[in-house]
Amino acid sequence: IDIKTADLRDLGEAKGGYRLFDLADTAHARQRAGNLRFAQPARVRKVLFPLPDRLVPGYFVELVSGDAERTSSDATAWVFGASDGRYLYRENLSHAATFDYRVWAEDDDKHTPLGGPLADMSPHPTGRPDGHLPRFIAPSLISIEGFNTNPDGRADPWLPADATSTRGNNVDAYADHNAPDGFSSGDTRAELSGPGAFDYTYDLRAEPLAAPEQIMAAVTQVFYVTNWLHDWYYDSGFTEAAGNAQRDNLGRGGLDGDPFLAEAQDDATGGSRDNANMDATYDGASPRMQMYLWTGPDLRSLSVTPQNANYASNTAMFGPQRYEVTGELALGEDDVAPRGDACGPITSDVAGKVALVDRGGCAFADKARNAQEAGAVGVIIANNRESDGAPRLAGDDPEVTTPAQSVSLEDGSALKAALAGAQAPLRVTMTREPSVERDGTIDNTIVAHEWGHYIHLRQVACSTQMCGAQSEGWGDFIALHMALREGDDLDGAYPLSSYGSAALGDSYFGIRRAPYSVDFAKNGLTFRHISDDERLPDHPLNVSAPQNSEVHNAGEVWAAMMFEAYVALIRHGGGLTPPRAFEQTRRRMSDYVVAGMKLAPANPTYTEQRDAVLAAALASDQGDFRAMAEAFARRGAGTCAVSPRVDAQGLSGVVESFKVQPEIALVRAELDDSAGSCDRDGLLDAEESGTVTIEIVNRGAAPLSGATASIEGPGGGVTFPDGARVSFGDIAPFATGTAAVPVKLDRNMKPAEDLKLNLTLKSAEACTPTRVEALVRRVNYDEVPGSSAVDGVETQSTTWTVEGLSGELVWSRAEGTAPNRVWRGVDLGTLSDAALVSPPLEVSETERFVLTFAHRHQFEASDGTFWDGAVIEISADGGETWVDVAKTADPGYGGRITSESGNPLARRRAFVGESASWPELDRVSVDLGTAFAGKTVRVRFRVGTDEAAGDTGWELDDVGFAGVKNKPFATLIEDTASCQRGPAADAGADQAVAVGELVTLDASGSSDPEEDELTFSWTQTAGPAVELLGDGARATFVAPEVAAATTLAFEVKVSDGIL
């Protein structure tokens, strides 16, 4: 709260140089303080505080305060700068007590959460899909206060010393059984079971809601795991300033008031099952994780008589979950090929029978509904993939009331053969008896997965399908990173959620199509498998959702890449001399994860996010970087891999690469007059010499050597005195190299000419060995500042400024159609509110004030909803306040920005969607009349975007203002400076001659730096007059009669026709 000086009472001096203060006993102070009280007077004294380069005066403040309705207080020490009041130091003087938690976690000094209540699942004990049923294990009683290292060098406690429930600074955990969402009447936090303890044992053989203690045991578990993840990743950089979730950020940056809400057994009484989700709100608003109950494993059978045969089957997520049904087996066929898929109305006789249909063509639930409508009493769906087992029948259709099971392709074929050769009807009996439900709240890998969404989405702006898939993969990897232990078989199979997802089938698979493994015989997913048009690997799979591009499926590929990188890092560390400890490698990996997320652009592609992770590793350790780069390459994401376009249907367009190599790309090519300038304006003009500075980057993960650049000119007007080819030295991964090519313009270069050059980059090692870039650069011109009221956006200098949220990311001067430049305001896929602001404009007292410009725009929109857009505003008070120009004149806005997505321009009419003549420019004139007559105004072009997807944005050109008295913009003119340096005259050596002798004056030693043709003019300047003959470099005369030695002097003037 904000306490003013007037709200304090000075109690005078105290020992130790302190001065004491308390809250004033006034109505105003009591109102501002609310329930706050000082447990003892605050102590303040003057100090000198050491900064890195000097000592500064400050005030040390010791404050013991708390809520008047509580029996405890918090003690904190601060140092504030005496000159500016800024916070220099903070120390927490309160130390919380350690609490005991009965949870599934390692009972050692690290207290790492286990995967859940099952034994020996990381890695899978057999490494085969053999139906292994893991045993339950007992939880442990863990004593912990917290273990992160805060700026004070201490751990931040999960709970205050006087806590009575699972409501701490980092996490608020509770069972959210009842509506509305959030903690409300009927919901449960775990409460102390005894002094300093949450000692509840979850009974794995009882229903999740069997008793209050059962519920509080689950809440305790999720409170523990989410706090553990908070502290682990805090020490890897996910701190307050990085946007983590905390009730109080303790003065360390970021926005507080957003504790992590961990909702256990969410909507258990409302029926939500078999899922979990994460609302990863931005910093300052609490993220919300919802953990659901899961269907338990069941007893089921599928038997056929008179064969007396039993078939392995799988169950459906839709339809009845408990049943016993018997009926004659019959093929379910429709009238459209392939007839056996039951994707249309079934025309074969299945009334009162069990329909046998094939997988494929439509959803599982659609097949069951079609069979039900034809009168079937049961449905068997045969797989259409070899060696793929009986698939889990995913889907949701409340209208399906007919039991459904699945069988493998091989068993389906056997049933069809038996049906075709049967002498008597085959009768099928299908049964299912579910067991107790399982609580996803105590499956720590599910909790870690959802927590992974939160850390990812707090670091990376993410609104595309590809980024959403990466988020699913990040969630899986956070769980894998938590689950892997020192000494584990690194080639083993690592399933996730084997406890919660037991009903989905064999524990070997967990919740995914395959367990995670660096063994390609267990998990052969590579980069291409994010695309729908790619066939999956030929090894055991548990496939439910059929499309590879579905976010969970495509996310498995990202997690497989990251797991490959983690295992490679462990092996690399173990191979060092001396070996690096497992815990050090484990910490490094999470450091690289957090830094890689921070370095990623908005909506990164797979290869962009790969590069961000690798850049984080490269900044720390070359060996780590190389090991991880090679691991990505093993999964098809090597240097030359290409991600799909962000809008690619089915994530098609992947190009795989299995090698680590360099890649060359142009960063910049700049032209200057640094080698021989006539006017030193930085612009290359006729007769001047300069350089083309070429900067390239190695975008690959291997060193680049032998790269060259060569420039091809237009064939006249430009020369390269030292040759047009340069070489670069060795360039490390992700580093840049620079080389310069000397260039000279001829005297005859046209004014304001567009110089067209072709730049060729070559490297035999690179993914693209030859890369040609077309360069168009304007030369031979000058800029005249303050010479126009129209900005053509062509000058080097500018008087416009950029301001607002993400201003520098949104606005820039860019090439339109080369070399024409435009102002470009990008429609970001993240929250932004950025303006391009004009210089002051002095409006005429009498003329009409008219704004003109050419523009085109393409802002995010869908189905008539305008998510992003732009407005034009004007200020008459130096930018203190702004109003829309639409209040005075119509700028031609196309619609209203929606209020549904948090756009800063929500509900305002704006330029939205696509401009009328897109991609051509539209010309706009906004006549503001005399509304601003005699005033100095500024105009701004303002772009507002929401947190979701972006688009091309807005381009502006030829922005002009009529009816203004000043000319704030520069213009281009022909170069006026001359490089002509003039000839050097040389009249020859002095001569001694006799009377009557023919004398020759010789100026042929004169020269011209441009080698222009010279003309000569001789005159006599002293002595008796003589007649000079000749009009060239040489002139002659006859030495005159003289009575004594006499000096004659002559002068020659040399001209090149200009000087």
GROMACS .gro file of C-alpha atoms in nm, residues 67-319:
model
  253
   67ASP     CA    1  -0.212  -0.796   0.924
   68ALA     CA    2  -0.379  -0.671   1.242
   69GLU     CA    3  -0.605  -0.977   1.239
   70ARG     CA    4  -0.316  -1.225   1.236
   71THR     CA    5  -0.074  -1.327   1.509
   72SER     CA    6   0.237  -1.320   1.289
   73SER     CA    7   0.439  -1.048   1.119
   74ASP     CA    8   0.693  -1.022   0.839
   75ALA     CA    9   1.032  -0.862   0.895
   76THR     CA   10   1.211  -0.704   0.599
   77ALA     CA   11   1.520  -0.484   0.557
   78TRP     CA   12   1.559  -0.238   0.270
   79VAL     CA   13   1.814   0.013   0.142
   80PHE     CA   14   1.684   0.306  -0.066
   81GLY     CA   15   1.899   0.560  -0.252
   82ALA     CA   16   1.906   0.899  -0.078
   83SER     CA   17   1.916   1.097  -0.403
   84ASP     CA   18   1.648   0.922  -0.605
   85GLY     CA   19   1.463   0.689  -0.369
   86ARG     CA   20   1.534   0.382  -0.582
   87TYR     CA   21   1.540   0.040  -0.420
   88LEU     CA   22   1.901  -0.083  -0.383
   89TYR     CA   23   1.872  -0.384  -0.154
   90ARG     CA   24   1.611  -0.607   0.009
   91GLU     CA   25   1.650  -0.881   0.268
   92ASN     CA   26   1.381  -1.104   0.412
   93LEU     CA   27   1.439  -1.119   0.788
   94SER     CA   28   1.156  -1.366   0.851
   95HIS     CA   29   1.237  -1.732   0.822
   96ALA     CA   30   0.950  -1.976   0.779
   97ALA     CA   31   0.926  -2.315   0.937
   98THR     CA   32   0.978  -2.641   0.751
   99PHE     CA   33   0.659  -2.836   0.676
  100ASP     CA   34   0.612  -3.207   0.624
  101TYR     CA   35   0.429  -3.338   0.317
  102ARG     CA   36   0.335  -3.701   0.253
  103VAL     CA   37   0.389  -3.728  -0.120
  104TRP     CA   38   0.537  -3.943  -0.395
  105ALA     CA   39   0.887  -3.794  -0.408
  106GLU     CA   40   1.248  -3.899  -0.360
  107ASP     CA   41   1.332  -3.925   0.009
  108ASP     CA   42   1.676  -3.771  -0.034
  109ASP     CA   43   1.830  -3.425  -0.025
  110LYS     CA   44   1.676  -3.328  -0.362
  111HIS     CA   45   1.318  -3.439  -0.292
  112THR     CA   46   1.246  -3.470  -0.665
  113PRO     CA   47   0.887  -3.579  -0.734
  114LEU     CA   48   0.849  -3.934  -0.859
  115GLY     CA   49   0.645  -4.002  -1.170
  116GLY     CA   50   0.348  -4.095  -0.952
  117PRO     CA   51   0.222  -4.383  -0.738
  118LEU     CA   52   0.366  -4.658  -0.963
  119ALA     CA   53   0.701  -4.832  -0.928
  120ASP     CA   54   0.974  -4.864  -1.192
  121MET     CA   55   0.814  -4.679  -1.484
  122SER     CA   56   1.100  -4.443  -1.577
  123PRO     CA   57   1.226  -4.623  -1.773
  124HIS     CA   58   0.968  -4.896  -1.839
  125PRO     CA   59   1.092  -5.210  -1.664
  126THR     CA   60   1.070  -5.441  -1.967
  127GLY     CA   61   1.097  -5.195  -2.255
  128ARG     CA   62   0.829  -5.387  -2.445
  129PRO     CA   63   0.451  -5.353  -2.486
  130ASP     CA   64   0.388  -5.671  -2.293
  131GLY     CA   65   0.099  -5.568  -2.070
  132HIS     CA   66   0.325  -5.516  -1.766
  133LEU     CA   67   0.119  -5.413  -1.465
  134PRO     CA   68   0.333  -5.195  -1.235
  135ARG     CA   69   0.279  -5.222  -0.863
  136PHE     CA   70   0.172  -4.938  -0.638
  137ILE     CA   71   0.425  -4.780  -0.402
  138ALA     CA   72   0.376  -4.588  -0.081
  139PRO     CA   73   0.436  -4.212  -0.054
  140SER     CA   74   0.709  -4.066   0.168
  141LEU     CA   75   0.700  -3.795   0.433
  142ILE     CA   76   0.915  -3.511   0.298
  143SER     CA   77   1.032  -3.217   0.514
  144ILE     CA   78   1.098  -2.902   0.315
  145GLU     CA   79   1.073  -2.525   0.344
  146GLY     CA   80   1.172  -2.443  -0.012
  147PHE     CA   81   1.496  -2.484  -0.203
  148ASN     CA   82   1.538  -2.207  -0.459
  149THR     CA   83   1.817  -1.953  -0.421
  150ASN     CA   84   1.675  -1.602  -0.411
  151PRO     CA   85   1.877  -1.281  -0.451
  152ASP     CA   86   1.946  -1.289  -0.076
  153GLY     CA   87   2.104  -1.632  -0.113
  154ARG     CA   88   1.821  -1.805   0.071
  155ALA     CA   89   1.524  -2.021  -0.016
  156ASP     CA   90   1.179  -1.863  -0.039
  157PRO     CA   91   0.937  -2.057   0.186
  158TRP     CA   92   0.642  -2.230   0.026
  159LEU     CA   93   0.428  -2.140   0.327
  160PRO     CA   94   0.450  -1.882   0.605
  161ALA     CA   95   0.525  -2.020   0.950
  162ASP     CA   96   0.164  -1.977   1.065
  163ALA     CA   97   0.006  -2.139   0.756
  164THR     CA   98  -0.282  -2.378   0.812
  165SER     CA   99  -0.358  -2.481   0.453
  166THR     CA  100  -0.207  -2.522   0.105
  167ARG     CA  101  -0.224  -2.152   0.022
  168GLY     CA  102   0.126  -2.015  -0.018
  169ASN     CA  103   0.312  -1.742  -0.198
  170ASN     CA  104   0.379  -1.953  -0.507
  171VAL     CA  105   0.082  -2.189  -0.521
  172ASP     CA  106  -0.277  -2.198  -0.403
  173ALA     CA  107  -0.387  -2.562  -0.425
  174TYR     CA  108  -0.740  -2.684  -0.367
  175ALA     CA  109  -0.994  -2.938  -0.488
  176ASP     CA  110  -1.233  -2.755  -0.722
  177HIS     CA  111  -1.528  -2.992  -0.719
  178ASN     CA  112  -1.805  -2.740  -0.765
  179ALA     CA  113  -1.900  -2.450  -0.988
  180PRO     CA  114  -1.808  -2.174  -1.031
  181ASP     CA  115  -1.448  -2.214  -1.139
  182GLY     CA  116  -1.202  -2.131  -0.864
  183PHE     CA  117  -1.212  -2.182  -0.490
  184SER     CA  118  -1.571  -2.154  -0.375
  185SER     CA  119  -1.825  -2.309  -0.142
  186GLY     CA  120  -1.782  -2.684  -0.121
  187ASP     CA  121  -1.421  -2.681  -0.244
  188THR     CA  122  -1.132  -2.803  -0.028
  189ARG     CA  123  -0.780  -2.692   0.053
  190ALA     CA  124  -0.559  -2.936   0.234
  191GLU     CA  125  -0.538  -2.839   0.600
  192LEU     CA  126  -0.272  -2.926   0.854
  193SER     CA  127  -0.308  -3.282   0.979
  194GLY     CA  128  -0.097  -3.195   1.281
  195PRO     CA  129   0.166  -2.938   1.380
  196GLY     CA  130   0.358  -2.838   1.064
  197ALA     CA  131   0.241  -3.140   0.868
  198PHE     CA  132   0.021  -3.236   0.572
  199ASP     CA  133   0.040  -3.606   0.648
  200TYR     CA  134  -0.240  -3.764   0.446
  201THR     CA  135  -0.205  -4.101   0.275
  202TYR     CA  136  -0.390  -4.149  -0.051
  203ASP     CA  137  -0.566  -4.489  -0.064
  204LEU     CA  138  -0.505  -4.610  -0.419
  205ARG     CA  139  -0.777  -4.873  -0.390
  206ALA     CA  140  -1.047  -4.625  -0.294
  207GLU     CA  141  -1.235  -4.376  -0.508
  208PRO     CA  142  -1.072  -4.030  -0.527
  209LEU     CA  143  -1.359  -3.865  -0.337
  210ALA     CA  144  -1.403  -4.146  -0.086
  211ALA     CA  145  -1.311  -3.935   0.219
  212PRO     CA  146  -1.194  -3.582   0.305
  213GLU     CA  147  -0.846  -3.720   0.384
  214GLN     CA  148  -0.831  -3.873   0.036
  215ILE     CA  149  -0.907  -3.535  -0.121
  216MET     CA  150  -0.653  -3.352   0.096
  217ALA     CA  151  -0.386  -3.610   0.013
  218ALA     CA  152  -0.434  -3.530  -0.358
  219VAL     CA  153  -0.427  -3.154  -0.293
  220THR     CA  154  -0.107  -3.193  -0.089
  221GLN     CA  155   0.056  -3.381  -0.379
  222VAL     CA  156  -0.022  -3.118  -0.641
  223PHE     CA  157   0.081  -2.838  -0.402
  224TYR     CA  158   0.415  -3.012  -0.352
  225VAL     CA  159   0.491  -3.080  -0.719
  226THR     CA  160   0.402  -2.732  -0.845
  227ASN     CA  161   0.607  -2.568  -0.569
  228TRP     CA  162   0.899  -2.800  -0.646
  229LEU     CA  163   0.883  -2.704  -1.014
  230HIS     CA  164   0.863  -2.336  -0.918
  231ASP     CA  165   1.183  -2.359  -0.717
  232TRP     CA  166   1.374  -2.577  -0.963
  233TYR     CA  167   1.305  -2.350  -1.258
  234TYR     CA  168   1.350  -2.036  -1.049
  235ASP     CA  169   1.716  -2.132  -1.021
  236SER     CA  170   1.727  -2.177  -1.399
  237GLY     CA  171   1.602  -1.824  -1.465
  238PHE     CA  172   1.222  -1.842  -1.437
  239THR     CA  173   1.216  -1.572  -1.170
  240GLU     CA  174   0.986  -1.286  -1.081
  241ALA     CA  175   1.140  -1.061  -1.344
  242ALA     CA  176   1.094  -1.340  -1.601
  243GLY     CA  177   0.720  -1.354  -1.530
  244ASN     CA  178   0.676  -1.639  -1.285
  245ALA     CA  179   0.359  -1.664  -1.076
  246GLN     CA  180   0.374  -1.541  -0.716
  247ARG     CA  181   0.139  -1.370  -0.477
  248ASP     CA  182   0.420  -1.135  -0.371
  249ASN     CA  183   0.721  -1.073  -0.596
  250LEU     CA  184   0.914  -0.930  -0.302
  251GLY     CA  185   1.036  -0.629  -0.495
  252ARG     CA  186   1.226  -0.838  -0.750
  253GLY     CA  187   1.048  -0.725  -1.065
  254GLY     CA  188   0.759  -0.855  -1.270
  255LEU     CA  189   0.393  -0.832  -1.180
  256ASP     CA  190   0.273  -1.002  -0.864
  257GLY     CA  191  -0.071  -1.087  -0.730
  258ASP     CA  192  -0.083  -1.400  -0.947
  259PRO     CA  193  -0.020  -1.715  -0.743
  260PHE     CA  194  -0.038  -2.040  -0.939
  261LEU     CA  195  -0.386  -2.194  -0.896
  262ALA     CA  196  -0.359  -2.573  -0.878
  263GLU     CA  197  -0.711  -2.714  -0.901
  264ALA     CA  198  -0.726  -3.081  -0.798
  265GLN     CA  199  -1.006  -3.319  -0.899
  266ASP     CA  200  -1.159  -3.041  -1.108
  267ASP     CA  201  -1.534  -3.073  -1.169
  268ALA     CA  202  -1.527  -3.423  -1.022
  269THR     CA  203  -1.894  -3.400  -0.925
  270GLY     CA  204  -1.982  -3.253  -1.265
  271GLY     CA  205  -1.842  -3.542  -1.466
  272SER     CA  206  -1.528  -3.402  -1.630
  273ARG     CA  207  -1.284  -3.689  -1.688
  274ASP     CA  208  -0.973  -3.812  -1.866
  275ASN     CA  209  -0.802  -3.478  -1.922
  276ALA     CA  210  -0.611  -3.189  -1.772
  277ASN     CA  211  -0.564  -2.833  -1.888
  278MET     CA  212  -0.371  -2.515  -1.821
  279ASP     CA  213  -0.487  -2.155  -1.851
  280ALA     CA  214  -0.147  -1.988  -1.884
  281THR     CA  215  -0.240  -1.624  -1.838
  282TYR     CA  216   0.021  -1.352  -1.872
  283ASP     CA  217   0.219  -1.213  -1.580
  284GLY     CA  218   0.001  -1.047  -1.320
  285ALA     CA  219  -0.301  -1.278  -1.356
  286SER     CA  220  -0.304  -1.619  -1.188
  287PRO     CA  221  -0.243  -1.917  -1.417
  288ARG     CA  222  -0.493  -2.196  -1.355
  289MET     CA  223  -0.415  -2.568  -1.381
  290GLN     CA  224  -0.709  -2.808  -1.377
  291MET     CA  225  -0.645  -3.174  -1.298
  292TYR     CA  226  -0.925  -3.423  -1.364
  293LEU     CA  227  -1.015  -3.772  -1.259
  294TRP     CA  228  -0.938  -4.049  -1.507
  295THR     CA  229  -1.122  -4.366  -1.598
  296GLY     CA  230  -0.958  -4.657  -1.420
  297PRO     CA  231  -0.834  -4.977  -1.586
  298ASP     CA  232  -1.111  -5.226  -1.634
  299LEU     CA  233  -1.190  -5.592  -1.671
  300ARG     CA  234  -1.311  -5.654  -2.024
  301SER     CA  235  -1.358  -5.946  -2.257
  302LEU     CA  236  -1.450  -6.022  -2.615
  303SER     CA  237  -1.531  -6.390  -2.673
  304VAL     CA  238  -1.675  -6.579  -2.973
  305THR     CA  239  -1.865  -6.908  -2.977
  306PRO     CA  240  -1.881  -7.178  -3.097
  307GLN     CA  241  -1.509  -7.111  -3.156
  308ASN     CA  242  -1.455  -7.063  -2.784
  309ALA     CA  243  -1.204  -6.795  -2.882
  310ASN     CA  244  -1.107  -6.485  -2.679
  311TYR     CA  245  -0.971  -6.175  -2.850
  312ALA     CA  246  -0.760  -5.892  -2.706
  313SER     CA  247  -0.966  -5.575  -2.725
  314ASN     CA  248  -0.961  -5.210  -2.631
  315THR     CA  249  -1.239  -4.984  -2.509
  316ALA     CA  250  -1.423  -4.672  -2.619
  317MET     CA  251  -1.428  -4.334  -2.448
  318PHE     CA  252  -1.787  -4.289  -2.567
  319GLY     CA  253  -2.095  -4.495  -2.503
   0.00000   0.00000   0.00000
